[in-house]
Amino acid sequence: MGPGGIATIIAAVSLLVIAIALAYTVFRVSRFIDEAKTSLKAFTDDTTPLLNESTRTLELINGPLESIAKITKNVEEVTSKVTGATTGFMDSPTGRVAGALLGAATLSKGRKSKKKSD
C-alpha cells in the first residue's frame, strides 16, 4: 500500500468519525425536541384549566358590576327627575309663595327667640 492508499484510509476514517458525530448530534437533538414537546404539552394541559377558571371568574365578577352600573344609571335618572321637579316647583308662583312663607316663619321665629332672651 502506497501513500495514496493510506491517505484514502485516513480520509475515509475521518469521514466516518464525522458522520458518527453528526448522527449522534441529530439523535440527541431529536430527543431534546421530543422532551421539549412533552414538556410543552404538559404545560399546556396544566395551563388551560387555569385560563378557563380565570375567564369564568371574570365573567362572575362582571355580572354584579353590570347590575351596579344599571342601578347607578337608574339613580342618576331619578336624581335628574327630582332635580327637574324641584326646579320646576321653585320657579312656579306656588314655590315663590312657599319661599316667602318660609322666610316669614323664620323671621317670626327669630323675633320670638330675641324676646325670650331679653
N, CA and C atoms as an extended XYZ file, in Angstrom:
354
Properties=species:S:1:pos:R:3:atomname:S:1:resname:S:1:resid:I:1 pbc="F F F"
N         0.843       -1.143        0.000 N   MET     1
C         0.000        0.000        0.000 CA  MET     1
C         0.908        1.231        0.000 C   MET     1
N         0.494        2.148       -0.875 N   GLY     2
C         1.299        3.342       -1.017 CA  GLY     2
C         0.753        4.476       -0.189 C   GLY     2
N         1.414        5.641       -0.316 N   PRO     3
C         0.976        6.802        0.447 CA  PRO     3
C        -0.444        7.243        0.057 C   PRO     3
N        -0.872        7.038       -1.173 N   GLY     4
C        -2.224        7.415       -1.605 CA  GLY     4
C        -3.272        6.545       -0.929 C   GLY     4
N        -2.961        5.243       -0.767 N   GLY     5
C        -3.894        4.329       -0.114 CA  GLY     5
C        -4.059        4.670        1.361 C   GLY     5
N        -2.948        5.025        2.018 N   ILE     6
C        -3.001        5.384        3.434 CA  ILE     6
C        -3.813        6.687        3.596 C   ILE     6
N        -3.606        7.646        2.696 N   ALA     7
C        -4.343        8.905        2.756 CA  ALA     7
C        -5.831        8.659        2.552 C   ALA     7
N        -6.170        7.731        1.678 N   THR     8
C        -7.562        7.395        1.426 CA  THR     8
C        -8.198        6.777        2.661 C   THR     8
N        -7.466        5.872        3.318 N   ILE     9
C        -7.988        5.245        4.532 CA  ILE     9
C        -8.179        6.292        5.634 C   ILE     9
N        -7.233        7.193        5.764 N   ILE    10
C        -7.344        8.240        6.790 CA  ILE    10
C        -8.546        9.134        6.478 C   ILE    10
N        -8.730        9.503        5.221 N   ALA    11
C        -9.862       10.349        4.835 CA  ALA    11
C       -11.191        9.622        5.074 C   ALA    11
N       -11.238        8.328        4.772 N   ALA    12
C       -12.459        7.551        4.965 CA  ALA    12
C       -12.798        7.440        6.444 C   ALA    12
N       -11.760        7.180        7.279 N   VAL    13
C       -11.995        7.086        8.724 CA  VAL    13
C       -12.429        8.444        9.269 C   VAL    13
N       -11.834        9.516        8.781 N   SER    14
C       -12.222       10.862        9.220 CA  SER    14
C       -13.671       11.138        8.859 C   SER    14
N       -14.101       10.789        7.653 N   LEU    15
C       -15.484       10.974        7.243 CA  LEU    15
C       -16.426       10.108        8.079 C   LEU    15
N       -15.960        8.883        8.427 N   LEU    16
C       -16.769        8.004        9.278 CA  LEU    16
C       -16.956        8.626       10.665 C   LEU    16
N       -15.890        9.190       11.237 N   VAL    17
C       -15.969        9.827       12.555 CA  VAL    17
C       -16.904       11.041       12.485 C   VAL    17
N       -16.798       11.832       11.408 N   ILE    18
C       -17.666       12.991       11.244 CA  ILE    18
C       -19.122       12.545       11.102 C   ILE    18
N       -19.370       11.507       10.328 N   ALA    19
C       -20.733       11.004       10.139 CA  ALA    19
C       -21.308       10.481       11.450 C   ALA    19
N       -20.491        9.773       12.249 N   ILE    20
C       -20.947        9.272       13.548 CA  ILE    20
C       -21.243       10.443       14.487 C   ILE    20
N       -20.401       11.470       14.485 N   ALA    21
C       -20.617       12.643       15.335 CA  ALA    21
C       -21.912       13.369       14.929 C   ALA    21
N       -22.126       13.506       13.626 N   LEU    22
C       -23.366       14.152       13.160 CA  LEU    22
C       -24.596       13.309       13.518 C   LEU    22
N       -24.497       12.010       13.375 N   ALA    23
C       -25.628       11.140       13.717 CA  ALA    23
C       -25.929       11.224       15.215 C   ALA    23
N       -24.882       11.223       16.032 N   TYR    24
C       -25.076       11.337       17.476 CA  TYR    24
C       -25.738       12.675       17.826 C   TYR    24
N       -25.272       13.765       17.184 N   THR    25
C       -25.834       15.086       17.433 CA  THR    25
C       -27.300       15.133       17.016 C   THR    25
N       -27.612       14.585       15.855 N   VAL    26
C       -29.000       14.568       15.392 CA  VAL    26
C       -29.866       13.750       16.343 C   VAL    26
N       -29.350       12.627       16.806 N   PHE    27
C       -30.086       11.789       17.758 CA  PHE    27
C       -30.354       12.545       19.053 C   PHE    27
N       -29.341       13.230       19.574 N   ARG    28
C       -29.500       13.990       20.814 CA  ARG    28
C       -30.481       15.155       20.633 C   ARG    28
N       -30.391       15.841       19.509 N   VAL    29
C       -31.298       16.963       19.241 CA  VAL    29
C       -32.733       16.452       19.104 C   VAL    29
N       -32.917       15.311       18.456 N   SER    30
C       -34.274       14.774       18.317 CA  SER    30
C       -34.853       14.383       19.676 C   SER    30
N       -34.034       13.841       20.552 N   ARG    31
C       -34.506       13.527       21.907 CA  ARG    31
C       -34.849       14.803       22.670 C   ARG    31
N       -34.031       15.847       22.488 N   PHE    32
C       -34.306       17.125       23.126 CA  PHE    32
C       -35.631       17.704       22.622 C   PHE    32
N       -35.860       17.642       21.323 N   ILE    33
C       -37.107       18.149       20.743 CA  ILE    33
C       -38.298       17.347       21.263 C   ILE    33
N       -38.158       16.028       21.366 N   ASP    34
C       -39.242       15.209       21.907 CA  ASP    34
C       -39.541       15.578       23.358 C   ASP    34
N       -38.496       15.776       24.134 N   GLU    35
C       -38.675       16.156       25.542 CA  GLU    35
C       -39.320       17.544       25.644 C   GLU    35
N       -38.904       18.472       24.806 N   ALA    36
C       -39.498       19.814       24.800 CA  ALA    36
C       -40.968       19.735       24.398 C   ALA    36
N       -41.284       18.874       23.434 N   LYS    37
C       -42.675       18.716       23.016 CA  LYS    37
C       -43.519       18.148       24.150 C   LYS    37
N       -42.983       17.177       24.869 N   THR    38
C       -43.699       16.595       26.008 CA  THR    38
C       -43.895       17.636       27.112 C   THR    38
N       -42.870       18.404       27.402 N   SER    39
C       -42.970       19.446       28.429 CA  SER    39
C       -43.980       20.515       28.035 C   SER    39
N       -43.978       20.912       26.770 N   LEU    40
C       -44.921       21.916       26.292 CA  LEU    40
C       -46.357       21.405       26.378 C   LEU    40
N       -46.560       20.138       26.049 N   LYS    41
C       -47.903       19.555       26.142 CA  LYS    41
C       -48.357       19.528       27.600 C   LYS    41
N       -47.474       19.145       28.519 N   ALA    42
C       -47.838       19.126       29.939 CA  ALA    42
C       -48.134       20.538       30.442 C   ALA    42
N       -47.331       21.489       30.022 N   PHE    43
C       -47.559       22.887       30.417 CA  PHE    43
C       -48.898       23.374       29.893 C   PHE    43
N       -49.201       23.069       28.644 N   THR    44
C       -50.474       23.472       28.043 CA  THR    44
C       -51.640       22.809       28.758 C   THR    44
N       -51.499       21.526       29.071 N   ASP    45
C       -52.575       20.814       29.770 CA  ASP    45
C       -52.812       21.379       31.165 C   ASP    45
N       -51.759       21.838       31.825 N   ASP    46
C       -51.905       22.413       33.165 CA  ASP    46
C       -52.418       23.849       33.115 C   ASP    46
N       -52.076       24.584       32.069 N   THR    47
C       -52.431       25.992       31.978 CA  THR    47
C       -53.855       26.208       31.468 C   THR    47
N       -54.331       25.349       30.599 N   THR    48
C       -55.659       25.526       30.003 CA  THR    48
C       -56.769       25.599       31.056 C   THR    48
N       -56.831       24.686       32.045 N   PRO    49
C       -57.881       24.824       33.062 CA  PRO    49
C       -57.749       26.121       33.867 C   PRO    49
N       -56.516       26.536       34.120 N   LEU    50
C       -56.301       27.777       34.861 CA  LEU    50
C       -56.858       28.967       34.080 C   LEU    50
N       -56.616       29.014       32.782 N   LEU    51
C       -57.150       30.093       31.959 CA  LEU    51
C       -58.675       30.034       31.894 C   LEU    51
N       -59.219       28.838       31.813 N   ASN    52
C       -60.682       28.708       31.798 CA  ASN    52
C       -61.287       29.189       33.114 C   ASN    52
N       -60.671       28.842       34.227 N   GLU    53
C       -61.154       29.293       35.537 CA  GLU    53
C       -61.037       30.808       35.674 C   GLU    53
N       -59.951       31.371       35.165 N   SER    54
C       -59.783       32.832       35.219 CA  SER    54
C       -60.866       33.522       34.400 C   SER    54
N       -61.162       32.974       33.240 N   THR    55
C       -62.216       33.537       32.402 CA  THR    55
C       -63.564       33.452       33.108 C   THR    55
N       -63.851       32.317       33.721 N   ARG    56
C       -65.126       32.129       34.432 CA  ARG    56
C       -65.215       33.104       35.615 C   ARG    56
N       -64.107       33.282       36.342 N   THR    57
C       -64.096       34.214       37.468 CA  THR    57
C       -64.390       35.633       36.994 C   THR    57
N       -63.784       36.042       35.899 N   LEU    58
C       -64.033       37.386       35.365 CA  LEU    58
C       -65.486       37.538       34.925 C   LEU    58
N       -66.063       36.481       34.359 N   GLU    59
C       -67.474       36.540       33.977 CA  GLU    59
C       -68.355       36.703       35.216 C   GLU    59
N       -68.025       35.990       36.290 N   LEU    60
C       -68.799       36.094       37.520 CA  LEU    60
C       -68.666       37.474       38.159 C   LEU    60
N       -67.513       38.085       38.021 N   ILE    61
C       -67.303       39.427       38.568 CA  ILE    61
C       -68.038       40.462       37.722 C   ILE    61
N       -68.039       40.294       36.406 N   ASN    62
C       -68.666       41.276       35.523 CA  ASN    62
C       -70.182       41.305       35.678 C   ASN    62
N       -70.807       40.190       36.068 N   GLY    63
C       -72.261       40.165       36.243 CA  GLY    63
C       -72.732       41.184       37.280 C   GLY    63
N       -72.233       41.124       38.515 N   PRO    64
C       -72.641       42.132       39.501 CA  PRO    64
C       -72.233       43.557       39.117 C   PRO    64
N       -71.109       43.709       38.444 N   LEU    65
C       -70.696       45.051       38.035 CA  LEU    65
C       -71.688       45.644       37.031 C   LEU    65
N       -72.224       44.802       36.155 N   GLU    66
C       -73.236       45.288       35.218 CA  GLU    66
C       -74.497       45.693       35.974 C   GLU    66
N       -74.863       44.921       36.995 N   SER    67
C       -76.038       45.274       37.800 CA  SER    67
C       -75.817       46.596       38.522 C   SER    67
N       -74.636       46.789       39.069 N   ILE    68
C       -74.315       48.043       39.754 CA  ILE    68
C       -74.378       49.205       38.766 C   ILE    68
N       -73.907       48.979       37.549 N   ALA    69
C       -73.961       50.036       36.534 CA  ALA    69
C       -75.410       50.394       36.212 C   ALA    69
N       -76.286       49.390       36.118 N   LYS    70
C       -77.701       49.662       35.848 CA  LYS    70
C       -78.329       50.432       37.012 C   LYS    70
N       -78.028       50.022       38.248 N   ILE    71
C       -78.562       50.703       39.422 CA  ILE    71
C       -78.092       52.153       39.455 C   ILE    71
N       -76.823       52.364       39.182 N   THR    72
C       -76.270       53.719       39.171 CA  THR    72
C       -76.962       54.577       38.114 C   THR    72
N       -77.207       53.996       36.956 N   LYS    73
C       -77.886       54.737       35.895 CA  LYS    73
C       -79.311       55.095       36.331 C   LYS    73
N       -80.010       54.147       36.969 N   ASN    74
C       -81.371       54.420       37.445 CA  ASN    74
C       -81.377       55.513       38.515 C   ASN    74
N       -80.416       55.465       39.435 N   VAL    75
C       -80.319       56.502       40.469 CA  VAL    75
C       -80.048       57.856       39.830 C   VAL    75
N       -79.213       57.879       38.819 N   GLU    76
C       -78.914       59.131       38.122 CA  GLU    76
C       -80.177       59.684       37.453 C   GLU    76
N       -80.954       58.795       36.828 N   GLU    77
C       -82.190       59.249       36.191 CA  GLU    77
C       -83.177       59.794       37.218 C   GLU    77
N       -83.336       59.097       38.351 N   VAL    78
C       -84.251       59.555       39.398 CA  VAL    78
C       -83.784       60.901       39.955 C   VAL    78
N       -82.493       61.034       40.182 N   THR    79
C       -81.944       62.287       40.706 CA  THR    79
C       -82.207       63.442       39.752 C   THR    79
N       -82.000       63.194       38.459 N   SER    80
C       -82.245       64.279       37.497 CA  SER    80
C       -83.732       64.624       37.436 C   SER    80
N       -84.623       63.639       37.576 N   LYS    81
C       -86.063       63.920       37.583 CA  LYS    81
C       -86.459       64.711       38.824 C   LYS    81
N       -85.911       64.329       39.995 N   VAL    82
C       -86.214       65.066       41.230 CA  VAL    82
C       -85.683       66.490       41.134 C   VAL    82
N       -84.500       66.645       40.579 N   THR    83
C       -83.933       67.985       40.412 CA  THR    83
C       -84.806       68.817       39.492 C   THR    83
N       -85.256       68.213       38.400 N   GLY    84
C       -86.131       68.936       37.475 CA  GLY    84
C       -87.447       69.311       38.126 C   GLY    84
N       -88.027       68.383       38.900 N   ALA    85
C       -89.296       68.681       39.575 CA  ALA    85
C       -89.110       69.780       40.608 C   ALA    85
N       -88.025       69.732       41.363 N   THR    86
C       -87.757       70.743       42.387 CA  THR    86
C       -87.540       72.102       41.741 C   THR    86
N       -86.779       72.131       40.677 N   THR    87
C       -86.535       73.388       39.974 CA  THR    87
C       -87.837       73.938       39.410 C   THR    87
N       -88.640       73.060       38.842 N   GLY    88
C       -89.930       73.493       38.309 CA  GLY    88
C       -90.828       74.031       39.402 C   GLY    88
N       -90.849       73.413       40.566 N   PHE    89
C       -91.679       73.871       41.681 CA  PHE    89
C       -91.195       75.216       42.195 C   PHE    89
N       -89.885       75.374       42.328 N   MET    90
C       -89.352       76.626       42.864 CA  MET    90
C       -89.544       77.787       41.898 C   MET    90
N       -89.589       77.505       40.604 N   ASP    91
C       -89.791       78.572       39.624 CA  ASP    91
C       -91.264       78.961       39.487 C   ASP    91
N       -92.156       78.121       39.971 N   SER    92
C       -93.588       78.404       39.835 CA  SER    92
C       -94.023       79.426       40.894 C   SER    92
N       -95.185       80.048       40.701 N   PRO    93
C       -95.698       81.009       41.707 CA  PRO    93
C       -95.926       80.343       43.054 C   PRO    93
N       -96.325       79.082       43.054 N   THR    94
C       -96.537       78.365       44.313 CA  THR    94
C       -95.230       78.262       45.093 C   THR    94
N       -94.146       77.994       44.390 N   GLY    95
C       -92.834       77.904       45.044 CA  GLY    95
C       -92.406       79.227       45.624 C   GLY    95
N       -92.707       80.307       44.917 N   ARG    96
C       -92.338       81.631       45.431 CA  ARG    96
C       -93.126       81.960       46.696 C   ARG    96
N       -94.422       81.631       46.685 N   VAL    97
C       -95.246       81.884       47.873 CA  VAL    97
C       -94.734       81.047       49.040 C   VAL    97
N       -94.397       79.767       48.767 N   ALA    98
C       -93.897       78.902       49.834 CA  ALA    98
C       -92.574       79.434       50.378 C   ALA    98
N       -91.723       79.951       49.501 N   GLY    99
C       -90.451       80.527       49.937 CA  GLY    99
C       -90.672       81.751       50.798 C   GLY    99
N       -91.622       82.596       50.391 N   ALA   100
C       -91.927       83.801       51.170 CA  ALA   100
C       -92.477       83.427       52.538 C   ALA   100
N       -93.391       82.435       52.574 N   LEU   101
C       -93.935       81.997       53.861 CA  LEU   101
C       -92.855       81.406       54.754 C   LEU   101
N       -91.966       80.643       54.177 N   LEU   102
C       -90.870       80.062       54.950 CA  LEU   102
C       -89.965       81.156       55.506 C   LEU   102
N       -89.685       82.175       54.682 N   GLY   103
C       -88.872       83.295       55.148 CA  GLY   103
C       -89.557       84.052       56.272 C   GLY   103
N       -90.878       84.262       56.146 N   ALA   104
C       -91.633       84.966       57.189 CA  ALA   104
C       -91.641       84.153       58.474 C   ALA   104
N       -91.800       82.828       58.357 N   ALA   105
C       -91.806       81.977       59.546 CA  ALA   105
C       -90.445       82.017       60.230 C   ALA   105
N       -89.398       82.074       59.472 N   THR   106
C       -88.054       82.139       60.048 CA  THR   106
C       -87.847       83.461       60.772 C   THR   106
N       -88.306       84.546       60.164 N   LEU   107
C       -88.170       85.854       60.811 CA  LEU   107
C       -88.977       85.913       62.106 C   LEU   107
N       -90.192       85.388       62.051 N   SER   108
C       -91.027       85.436       63.249 CA  SER   108
C       -90.433       84.564       64.350 C   SER   108
N       -89.850       83.453       63.991 N   LYS   109
C       -89.211       82.581       64.979 CA  LYS   109
C       -88.001       83.288       65.583 C   LYS   109
N       -87.246       84.004       64.741 N   GLY   110
C       -86.094       84.748       65.232 CA  GLY   110
C       -86.499       85.852       66.185 C   GLY   110
N       -87.613       86.516       65.929 N   ARG   111
C       -88.086       87.583       66.816 CA  ARG   111
C       -88.548       87.023       68.153 C   ARG   111
N       -89.227       85.876       68.102 N   LYS   112
C       -89.689       85.267       69.348 CA  LYS   112
C       -88.495       84.845       70.214 C   LYS   112
N       -87.430       84.363       69.563 N   SER   113
C       -86.239       83.966       70.324 CA  SER   113
C       -85.581       85.172       70.964 C   SER   113
N       -85.573       86.338       70.287 N   LYS   114
C       -84.959       87.542       70.842 CA  LYS   114
C       -85.780       88.051       72.030 C   LYS   114
N       -87.117       87.970       71.939 N   LYS   115
C       -87.967       88.461       73.027 CA  LYS   115
C       -87.778       87.595       74.271 C   LYS   115
N       -87.620       86.314       74.096 N   LYS   116
C       -87.427       85.431       75.249 CA  LYS   116
C       -86.085       85.686       75.916 C   LYS   116
N       -85.060       85.976       75.151 N   SER   117
C       -83.747       86.203       75.731 CA  SER   117
C       -83.647       87.556       76.410 C   SER   117
N       -84.462       88.536       76.022 N   ASP   118
C       -84.442       89.875       76.652 CA  ASP   118
C       -84.999       89.896       78.001 C   ASP   118
